[in-house]
mmCIF file of C-alpha atoms and ligand atoms in Angstrom:
data_model
loop_
_atom_site.group_PDB
_atom_site.id
_atom_site.type_symbol
_atom_site.label_atom_id
_atom_site.label_comp_id
_atom_site.label_asym_id
_atom_site.label_seq_id
_atom_site.Cartn_x
_atom_site.Cartn_y
_atom_site.Cartn_z
ATOM 1 C CA MET A 768 0.397 26.284 1.448
ATOM 2 C CA THR A 769 -2.353 23.697 1.091
ATOM 3 C CA TYR A 770 -3.997 22.173 -1.925
ATOM 4 C CA PRO A 771 -7.332 20.672 -0.945
ATOM 5 C CA THR A 772 -8.057 17.353 -2.625
ATOM 6 C CA TYR A 773 -10.839 17.321 -5.239
ATOM 7 C CA GLU A 774 -10.762 21.047 -5.855
ATOM 8 C CA ARG A 775 -8.468 20.590 -8.795
ATOM 9 C CA GLU A 776 -8.956 18.898 -12.097
ATOM 10 C CA ARG A 777 -7.718 15.485 -13.037
ATOM 11 C CA ILE A 778 -4.862 15.336 -15.497
ATOM 12 C CA LEU A 779 -5.299 12.532 -17.995
ATOM 13 C CA ASN A 780 -1.978 12.658 -19.824
ATOM 14 C CA PRO A 781 0.413 14.315 -17.406
ATOM 15 C CA THR A 782 3.769 15.670 -18.474
ATOM 16 C CA GLU A 783 6.809 15.251 -16.263
ATOM 17 C CA GLU A 784 6.201 18.806 -15.030
ATOM 18 C CA ASP A 785 2.550 18.008 -14.211
ATOM 19 C CA ILE A 786 3.645 14.984 -12.207
ATOM 20 C CA ARG A 787 6.162 17.079 -10.285
ATOM 21 C CA GLU A 788 3.479 19.640 -9.511
ATOM 22 C CA VAL A 789 1.028 16.985 -8.309
ATOM 23 C CA ILE A 790 3.623 15.316 -6.061
ATOM 24 C CA LYS A 791 4.398 18.736 -4.637
ATOM 25 C CA GLU A 792 0.713 19.381 -3.966
ATOM 26 C CA ALA A 793 0.473 15.946 -2.368
ATOM 27 C CA TYR A 794 3.456 16.745 -0.177
ATOM 28 C CA TYR A 795 1.815 19.898 1.156
ATOM 29 C CA ASN A 796 -1.499 18.095 1.558
ATOM 30 C CA GLY A 797 0.202 15.454 3.664
ATOM 31 C CA LYS A 798 2.384 17.861 5.598
ATOM 32 C CA ASP A 799 -0.797 19.680 6.612
ATOM 33 C CA LYS A 800 -2.118 16.498 8.236
ATOM 34 C CA THR A 801 0.865 15.354 10.301
ATOM 35 C CA HIS A 802 -0.418 17.116 13.440
ATOM 36 C CA LEU A 803 -3.587 14.990 13.311
ATOM 37 C CA GLY A 804 -1.711 11.728 13.795
ATOM 38 C CA ASN A 805 0.347 10.109 16.535
ATOM 39 C CA LEU A 806 3.613 8.220 16.673
ATOM 40 C CA ALA A 807 3.375 4.490 17.343
ATOM 41 C CA HIS A 808 3.834 4.253 21.086
ATOM 42 C CA TYR A 809 3.894 0.531 21.795
ATOM 43 C CA ILE A 810 7.448 0.118 20.504
ATOM 44 C CA PRO A 811 9.421 2.610 22.637
ATOM 45 C CA GLU A 812 12.088 3.263 20.023
ATOM 46 C CA LEU A 813 9.422 4.544 17.594
ATOM 47 C CA THR A 814 8.387 7.325 19.968
ATOM 48 C CA LYS A 815 11.719 9.042 19.398
ATOM 49 C CA ARG A 816 10.777 10.295 15.936
ATOM 50 C CA ASP A 817 9.679 13.768 14.854
ATOM 51 C CA PRO A 818 5.887 13.476 14.429
ATOM 52 C CA ASP A 819 5.932 16.346 11.948
ATOM 53 C CA ALA A 820 8.390 14.648 9.620
ATOM 54 C CA PHE A 821 7.142 13.898 6.145
ATOM 55 C CA GLY A 822 8.787 12.935 2.892
ATOM 56 C CA ILE A 823 7.587 11.614 -0.430
ATOM 57 C CA CYS A 824 9.581 10.223 -3.337
ATOM 58 C CA ARG A 825 8.509 8.983 -6.759
ATOM 59 C CA MET A 826 10.867 6.898 -8.864
ATOM 60 C CA ASP A 827 10.118 6.387 -12.547
ATOM 61 C CA ARG A 828 11.290 3.695 -14.962
ATOM 62 C CA GLU A 829 14.481 5.630 -15.751
ATOM 63 C CA GLY A 830 15.296 5.969 -12.075
ATOM 64 C CA LYS A 831 14.425 9.665 -12.047
ATOM 65 C CA LEU A 832 13.294 10.913 -8.668
ATOM 66 C CA ILE A 833 10.692 13.507 -7.839
ATOM 67 C CA GLU A 834 10.927 14.108 -4.138
ATOM 68 C CA PHE A 835 9.940 16.520 -1.423
ATOM 69 C CA GLY A 836 10.656 16.640 2.290
ATOM 70 C CA GLU A 837 12.490 14.004 4.285
ATOM 71 C CA THR A 838 13.265 11.356 1.713
ATOM 72 C CA GLU A 839 16.701 10.408 3.022
ATOM 73 C CA THR A 840 15.809 10.066 6.703
ATOM 74 C CA ARG A 841 16.226 6.447 7.794
ATOM 75 C CA PHE A 842 13.410 4.757 9.684
ATOM 76 C CA SER A 843 12.445 1.169 10.450
ATOM 77 C CA MET A 844 10.616 -0.650 7.703
ATOM 78 C CA GLN A 845 8.197 -2.342 10.112
ATOM 79 C CA SER A 846 5.262 -3.942 8.316
ATOM 80 C CA VAL A 847 6.401 -2.846 4.874
ATOM 81 C CA SER A 848 8.899 -5.705 5.278
ATOM 82 C CA LYS A 849 5.950 -8.098 5.043
ATOM 83 C CA VAL A 850 6.038 -7.440 1.286
ATOM 84 C CA VAL A 851 9.700 -8.471 1.082
ATOM 85 C CA ASN A 852 9.072 -11.598 3.163
ATOM 86 C CA LEU A 853 6.137 -12.626 0.985
ATOM 87 C CA ALA A 854 8.060 -11.895 -2.215
ATOM 88 C CA LEU A 855 10.922 -14.132 -1.087
ATOM 89 C CA ALA A 856 8.569 -16.894 0.024
ATOM 90 C CA LEU A 857 6.753 -16.808 -3.330
ATOM 91 C CA LYS A 858 10.028 -16.821 -5.225
ATOM 92 C CA TYR A 859 11.479 -19.845 -3.452
ATOM 93 C CA LYS A 860 8.415 -21.818 -2.412
ATOM 94 C CA GLY A 861 5.919 -20.960 -5.143
ATOM 95 C CA ALA A 862 2.403 -19.664 -4.674
ATOM 96 C CA LYS A 863 0.787 -23.046 -4.094
ATOM 97 C CA GLU A 864 3.041 -23.887 -1.181
ATOM 98 C CA VAL A 865 2.816 -20.407 0.359
ATOM 99 C CA PHE A 866 -0.972 -20.389 0.280
ATOM 100 C CA ASN A 867 -1.110 -23.869 1.768
ATOM 101 C CA HIS A 868 0.126 -22.150 4.898
ATOM 102 C CA VAL A 869 -1.454 -18.688 4.883
ATOM 103 C CA GLY A 870 -4.705 -17.276 3.527
ATOM 104 C CA MET A 871 -5.381 -14.483 1.041
ATOM 105 C CA GLU A 872 -8.416 -12.839 2.641
ATOM 106 C CA PRO A 873 -8.537 -9.406 4.239
ATOM 107 C CA SER A 874 -9.119 -9.854 7.950
ATOM 108 C CA GLY A 875 -10.958 -6.616 8.717
ATOM 109 C CA ASP A 876 -9.168 -6.652 12.061
ATOM 110 C CA ALA A 877 -6.252 -4.652 13.443
ATOM 111 C CA PHE A 878 -2.757 -5.640 12.281
ATOM 112 C CA ASN A 879 -1.914 -7.250 15.600
ATOM 113 C CA SER A 880 -5.229 -9.002 16.149
ATOM 114 C CA ILE A 881 -5.208 -12.665 17.041
ATOM 115 C CA ILE A 882 -8.947 -13.161 17.294
ATOM 116 C CA LYS A 883 -9.706 -14.822 13.956
ATOM 117 C CA LEU A 884 -6.934 -17.333 14.450
ATOM 118 C CA GLU A 885 -8.781 -18.790 17.413
ATOM 119 C CA ALA A 886 -12.347 -18.144 16.343
ATOM 120 C CA LYS A 887 -12.365 -18.826 12.610
ATOM 121 C CA SER A 888 -9.346 -20.465 11.089
ATOM 122 C CA ASP A 889 -6.164 -22.285 12.027
ATOM 123 C CA LEU A 890 -4.288 -20.455 9.295
ATOM 124 C CA PRO A 891 -3.662 -16.698 9.397
ATOM 125 C CA TYR A 892 -6.002 -14.745 7.127
ATOM 126 C CA ASN A 893 -3.297 -13.076 5.038
ATOM 127 C CA PRO A 894 0.452 -12.354 4.909
ATOM 128 C CA MET A 895 0.088 -8.600 5.582
ATOM 129 C CA ILE A 896 -1.077 -8.836 9.208
ATOM 130 C CA ASN A 897 1.370 -9.734 11.953
ATOM 131 C CA VAL A 898 0.261 -13.307 12.442
ATOM 132 C CA GLY A 899 0.344 -13.948 8.687
ATOM 133 C CA ALA A 900 3.794 -12.418 8.309
ATOM 134 C CA ILE A 901 5.050 -14.521 11.214
ATOM 135 C CA GLN A 902 3.724 -17.568 9.413
ATOM 136 C CA VAL A 903 5.477 -16.480 6.190
ATOM 137 C CA CYS A 904 8.707 -16.005 8.178
ATOM 138 C CA SER A 905 8.341 -19.579 9.403
ATOM 139 C CA LEU A 906 8.410 -20.676 5.760
ATOM 140 C CA LEU A 907 11.733 -18.858 5.349
ATOM 141 C CA ALA A 908 13.453 -19.307 8.696
ATOM 142 C CA ASN A 909 14.842 -22.800 8.101
ATOM 143 C CA GLU A 910 16.367 -21.933 4.764
ATOM 144 C CA PHE A 911 17.432 -18.328 4.959
ATOM 145 C CA GLU A 912 19.690 -16.440 7.304
ATOM 146 C CA PHE A 913 18.508 -12.949 8.175
ATOM 147 C CA GLU A 914 21.424 -11.501 6.144
ATOM 148 C CA GLU A 915 20.128 -13.237 3.020
ATOM 149 C CA VAL A 916 16.650 -11.800 3.461
ATOM 150 C CA LEU A 917 18.228 -8.414 4.122
ATOM 151 C CA ASP A 918 20.181 -8.736 0.854
ATOM 152 C CA PHE A 919 16.939 -9.445 -0.965
ATOM 153 C CA ALA A 920 15.415 -6.317 0.600
ATOM 154 C CA LYS A 921 18.420 -4.301 -0.602
ATOM 155 C CA ILE A 922 17.897 -5.565 -4.139
ATOM 156 C CA LEU A 923 14.151 -4.973 -4.235
ATOM 157 C CA CYS A 924 14.550 -1.502 -2.713
ATOM 158 C CA LYS A 925 17.520 -0.628 -4.959
ATOM 159 C CA ASP A 926 19.304 0.472 -1.809
ATOM 160 C CA ASP A 927 22.609 -0.960 -0.568
ATOM 161 C CA GLY A 928 22.437 1.238 2.511
ATOM 162 C CA ILE A 929 19.755 -0.768 4.304
ATOM 163 C CA THR A 930 21.005 -2.065 7.661
ATOM 164 C CA LEU A 931 19.572 -3.570 10.811
ATOM 165 C CA ASN A 932 18.657 -0.918 13.377
ATOM 166 C CA GLU A 933 19.841 -2.638 16.549
ATOM 167 C CA ASP A 934 17.978 -0.245 18.865
ATOM 168 C CA VAL A 935 14.660 -0.857 17.153
ATOM 169 C CA TYR A 936 15.352 -4.607 17.118
ATOM 170 C CA GLU A 937 15.953 -4.567 20.848
ATOM 171 C CA SER A 938 12.812 -2.508 21.365
ATOM 172 C CA GLU A 939 10.774 -4.937 19.229
ATOM 173 C CA GLN A 940 12.031 -7.871 21.220
ATOM 174 C CA GLY A 941 11.373 -6.134 24.500
ATOM 175 C CA THR A 942 7.759 -5.410 23.647
ATOM 176 C CA GLY A 943 6.909 -8.233 21.270
ATOM 177 C CA ASP A 944 4.945 -10.537 23.555
ATOM 178 C CA ARG A 945 1.836 -10.332 21.448
ATOM 179 C CA ASN A 946 3.830 -11.466 18.408
ATOM 180 C CA ARG A 947 5.360 -14.230 20.525
ATOM 181 C CA ALA A 948 1.871 -15.313 21.528
ATOM 182 C CA MET A 949 0.938 -15.546 17.857
ATOM 183 C CA ALA A 950 3.956 -17.661 16.954
ATOM 184 C CA TYR A 951 3.310 -20.070 19.821
ATOM 185 C CA LEU A 952 -0.391 -20.267 19.031
ATOM 186 C CA LEU A 953 0.509 -21.188 15.453
ATOM 187 C CA LYS A 954 2.913 -23.786 16.818
ATOM 188 C CA SER A 955 0.269 -25.208 19.150
ATOM 189 C CA LYS A 956 -2.015 -25.675 16.171
ATOM 190 C CA GLY A 957 0.762 -27.500 14.345
ATOM 191 C CA VAL A 958 0.882 -25.029 11.471
ATOM 192 C CA LEU A 959 4.061 -23.028 12.147
ATOM 193 C CA GLN A 960 6.774 -24.228 9.771
ATOM 194 C CA ALA A 961 9.888 -23.502 11.859
ATOM 195 C CA ASP A 962 10.967 -23.071 15.444
ATOM 196 C CA PRO A 963 9.010 -20.136 16.953
ATOM 197 C CA GLU A 964 12.066 -18.324 18.329
ATOM 198 C CA LYS A 965 13.931 -18.627 15.044
ATOM 199 C CA THR A 966 10.821 -17.437 13.209
ATOM 200 C CA LEU A 967 10.341 -14.467 15.532
ATOM 201 C CA GLU A 968 13.980 -13.463 15.237
ATOM 202 C CA LEU A 969 13.587 -13.159 11.464
ATOM 203 C CA TYR A 970 10.229 -11.374 11.811
ATOM 204 C CA PHE A 971 11.529 -8.840 14.363
ATOM 205 C CA LYS A 972 14.750 -8.229 12.455
ATOM 206 C CA MET A 973 12.930 -7.585 9.200
ATOM 207 C CA CYS A 974 10.656 -5.090 10.991
ATOM 208 C CA SER A 975 13.793 -3.348 12.266
ATOM 209 C CA ILE A 976 15.686 -2.686 9.050
ATOM 210 C CA ASN A 977 16.367 0.942 8.227
ATOM 211 C CA VAL A 978 14.955 2.184 4.940
ATOM 212 C CA ASN A 979 14.037 5.635 3.661
ATOM 213 C CA ALA A 980 11.369 7.023 1.335
ATOM 214 C CA ARG A 981 13.702 6.502 -1.631
ATOM 215 C CA SER A 982 14.150 2.810 -0.822
ATOM 216 C CA LEU A 983 10.389 2.376 -0.715
ATOM 217 C CA ALA A 984 10.034 4.182 -4.043
ATOM 218 C CA GLY A 985 12.530 1.669 -5.481
ATOM 219 C CA LEU A 986 10.533 -1.229 -4.062
ATOM 220 C CA GLY A 987 7.329 0.254 -5.479
ATOM 221 C CA LEU A 988 8.944 0.647 -8.894
ATOM 222 C CA ILE A 989 10.062 -2.993 -9.131
ATOM 223 C CA ILE A 990 6.639 -4.184 -7.983
ATOM 224 C CA SER A 991 4.960 -1.840 -10.418
ATOM 225 C CA ASN A 992 7.208 -3.125 -13.205
ATOM 226 C CA ASN A 993 6.215 -6.769 -12.596
ATOM 227 C CA GLY A 994 9.380 -7.796 -10.776
ATOM 228 C CA GLU A 995 11.878 -6.399 -13.251
ATOM 229 C CA ASP A 996 14.156 -3.522 -12.335
ATOM 230 C CA PRO A 997 13.535 -1.267 -15.354
ATOM 231 C CA ILE A 998 16.844 0.499 -14.857
ATOM 232 C CA THR A 999 19.130 -2.550 -14.885
ATOM 233 C CA GLY A 1000 16.806 -4.849 -16.819
ATOM 234 C CA LYS A 1001 17.264 -7.570 -14.163
ATOM 235 C CA HIS A 1002 14.304 -9.786 -13.286
ATOM 236 C CA TYR A 1003 13.910 -10.567 -9.614
ATOM 237 C CA LEU A 1004 10.386 -11.932 -9.372
ATOM 238 C CA HIS A 1005 8.093 -13.832 -11.696
ATOM 239 C CA PRO A 1006 5.289 -11.561 -12.982
ATOM 240 C CA GLU A 1007 2.710 -14.080 -11.720
ATOM 241 C CA TYR A 1008 4.045 -13.654 -8.208
ATOM 242 C CA VAL A 1009 4.144 -9.895 -8.516
ATOM 243 C CA ARG A 1010 0.488 -9.913 -9.533
ATOM 244 C CA ILE A 1011 -0.214 -11.869 -6.355
ATOM 245 C CA LEU A 1012 1.839 -9.387 -4.325
ATOM 246 C CA LYS A 1013 -0.017 -6.432 -5.812
ATOM 247 C CA SER A 1014 -3.387 -8.077 -5.231
ATOM 248 C CA ILE A 1015 -2.591 -8.871 -1.595
ATOM 249 C CA MET A 1016 -1.236 -5.357 -1.057
ATOM 250 C CA PHE A 1017 -4.394 -3.928 -2.612
ATOM 251 C CA THR A 1018 -6.787 -5.986 -0.493
ATOM 252 C CA CYS A 1019 -4.820 -6.240 2.765
ATOM 253 C CA GLY A 1020 -1.940 -3.718 2.716
ATOM 254 C CA LEU A 1021 -3.482 -1.021 4.904
ATOM 255 C CA TYR A 1022 -4.799 -3.389 7.602
ATOM 256 C CA ASP A 1023 -8.414 -2.703 8.546
ATOM 257 C CA ALA A 1024 -8.410 0.455 6.441
ATOM 258 C CA SER A 1025 -7.645 -1.528 3.263
ATOM 259 C CA GLY A 1026 -11.225 -1.329 1.990
ATOM 260 C CA GLU A 1027 -11.405 2.431 2.348
ATOM 261 C CA PHE A 1028 -7.950 2.847 0.834
ATOM 262 C CA GLY A 1029 -9.010 0.645 -2.087
ATOM 263 C CA VAL A 1030 -12.133 2.711 -2.706
ATOM 264 C CA LYS A 1031 -10.542 6.121 -2.373
ATOM 265 C CA ILE A 1032 -7.034 5.536 -3.656
ATOM 266 C CA GLY A 1033 -7.115 2.237 -5.490
ATOM 267 C CA MET A 1034 -3.421 1.448 -5.749
ATOM 268 C CA PRO A 1035 -1.466 -1.472 -4.289
ATOM 269 C CA ALA A 1036 0.327 -0.218 -1.189
ATOM 270 C CA LYS A 1037 1.710 -1.381 2.139
ATOM 271 C CA SER A 1038 2.181 0.599 5.305
ATOM 272 C CA GLY A 1039 4.235 0.131 8.459
ATOM 273 C CA VAL A 1040 4.027 1.653 11.941
ATOM 274 C CA GLY A 1041 7.432 3.284 11.432
ATOM 275 C CA GLY A 1042 5.582 5.657 9.083
ATOM 276 C CA GLY A 1043 6.624 4.052 5.819
ATOM 277 C CA VAL A 1044 4.329 3.401 2.888
ATOM 278 C CA VAL A 1045 5.266 1.748 -0.387
ATOM 279 C CA CYS A 1046 2.963 2.196 -3.346
ATOM 280 C CA ALA A 1047 3.145 0.781 -6.874
ATOM 281 C CA THR A 1048 1.511 2.897 -9.555
ATOM 282 C CA LYS A 1049 0.767 2.757 -13.245
ATOM 283 C CA GLY A 1050 3.602 4.224 -15.210
ATOM 284 C CA PRO A 1051 5.362 2.100 -14.066
ATOM 285 C CA ALA A 1052 6.515 4.042 -11.054
ATOM 286 C CA GLY A 1053 7.011 3.601 -7.340
ATOM 287 C CA ILE A 1054 6.134 5.957 -4.536
ATOM 288 C CA GLY A 1055 7.829 5.817 -1.156
ATOM 289 C CA ILE A 1056 6.672 7.732 1.893
ATOM 290 C CA TYR A 1057 7.968 8.535 5.331
ATOM 291 C CA GLY A 1058 5.454 10.056 7.733
ATOM 292 C CA PRO A 1059 5.620 8.613 11.247
ATOM 293 C CA ALA A 1060 2.447 10.287 12.565
ATOM 294 C CA LEU A 1061 -0.135 7.516 12.240
ATOM 295 C CA ASP A 1062 -3.912 7.398 11.989
ATOM 296 C CA GLN A 1063 -6.088 5.171 14.174
ATOM 297 C CA TYR A 1064 -5.319 2.111 12.024
ATOM 298 C CA GLY A 1065 -1.536 2.506 12.196
ATOM 299 C CA ASN A 1066 -1.129 4.004 8.709
ATOM 300 C CA SER A 1067 0.849 7.187 7.979
ATOM 301 C CA ILE A 1068 -1.785 9.900 8.159
ATOM 302 C CA ALA A 1069 0.123 12.240 5.851
ATOM 303 C CA GLY A 1070 1.035 9.393 3.540
ATOM 304 C CA VAL A 1071 -2.558 8.322 3.004
ATOM 305 C CA ALA A 1072 -3.619 11.937 2.358
ATOM 306 C CA ALA A 1073 -0.798 12.408 -0.145
ATOM 307 C CA LEU A 1074 -1.599 9.196 -2.002
ATOM 308 C CA GLU A 1075 -5.267 10.122 -2.197
ATOM 309 C CA HIS A 1076 -4.315 13.375 -3.847
ATOM 310 C CA ILE A 1077 -1.930 11.726 -6.300
ATOM 311 C CA SER A 1078 -4.377 8.997 -7.230
ATOM 312 C CA TYR A 1079 -7.149 11.481 -7.919
ATOM 313 C CA ARG A 1080 -5.138 14.091 -9.787
ATOM 314 C CA LEU A 1081 -3.188 11.660 -11.945
ATOM 315 C CA HIS A 1082 -6.077 9.281 -12.538
ATOM 316 C CA LEU A 1083 -4.200 6.374 -11.016
ATOM 317 C CA HIS A 1084 -6.967 4.352 -9.370
ATOM 318 C CA VAL A 1085 -6.710 0.834 -10.793
ATOM 319 C CA PHE A 1086 -10.386 0.985 -11.716
ATOM 320 C CA ASP A 1087 -10.001 4.174 -13.707
ATOM 321 C CA PHE A 1088 -10.276 2.032 -16.833
ATOM 322 C CA VAL A 1089 -10.700 4.940 -19.221
HETATM 323 N N1 LIG B 961 6.933 -4.547 14.381
HETATM 324 C C1 LIG B 961 5.542 -4.231 14.391
HETATM 325 C C2 LIG B 961 4.778 -5.294 15.149
HETATM 326 O O1 LIG B 961 5.139 -6.423 15.044
HETATM 327 C C3 LIG B 961 5.047 -4.125 12.979
HETATM 328 C C4 LIG B 961 3.616 -3.711 12.920
HETATM 329 C C5 LIG B 961 3.280 -2.755 11.838
HETATM 330 O O2 LIG B 961 4.107 -2.110 11.217
HETATM 331 N N2 LIG B 961 2.011 -2.596 11.647
HETATM 332 O O3 LIG B 961 3.822 -5.010 15.814
#
């Protein structure tokens, strides 16, 4: 069954049932697209996934889930971890210090591009591309053990079951020369804030932690709710920092497809080459996605299609003012 986007009406004040129906439509929309994408091939461990897999989960402020497909399948967080790294850096270093060391501009280049670092600026353009996330990890690596950052990820994702996937970690290390090049280039410019190997260990490990679509829905919910877990009432991040996170996700979260995603979908989101996408929506609510078949930019092809459907049908674009 398929539900083509734009052929259905927008729902301005959706009921719980409406939302369920729209997420279901989005699931089938996405599932229909998986065959058009490809698994990430440059990290061997990621080629072992089912390219047809797809799951979507929405978590609301009461913790209620609406989910379809593979929402419990574990997969590596990859670049979605860049959100956790930035959140921790903002929390402990403050925004001023963080942005003394990394920019806040979309790069317009691929996630693993190094070109602007040589040609334009000694500081990485933003924390959502590899070189920027490596720089953010260098701000953390002297003060935090990996286990502490992992614990923070567990809290933000509302998921105690997140662990390090040793096979993916090994695979990342085995094929991570481009990331190594970035860390050493940053060091050569005198901007890296910790030892490159220590920095890379944290970066690679955070890419290799095993989440699922539910964990990403939890992360999206806390971001959407300004850093407070609405279910426990606990505050984990200052709202100012969460606004920064959302802004950076909005402008840079989908790599060099961020502009198009912003125009068409208009919600803060972050993707990873493991097929994960986290999205924070009005509501507040979080959406987590697992769809390892990727488009040309490295974003989940089914995930982007599903989010486009949800944004349109539920009127969730941030610039849908009325
Ligand atoms: N581990 C991957 C890398 O460093 C993460 C990239 C991604 O998810 N876009 O290349």
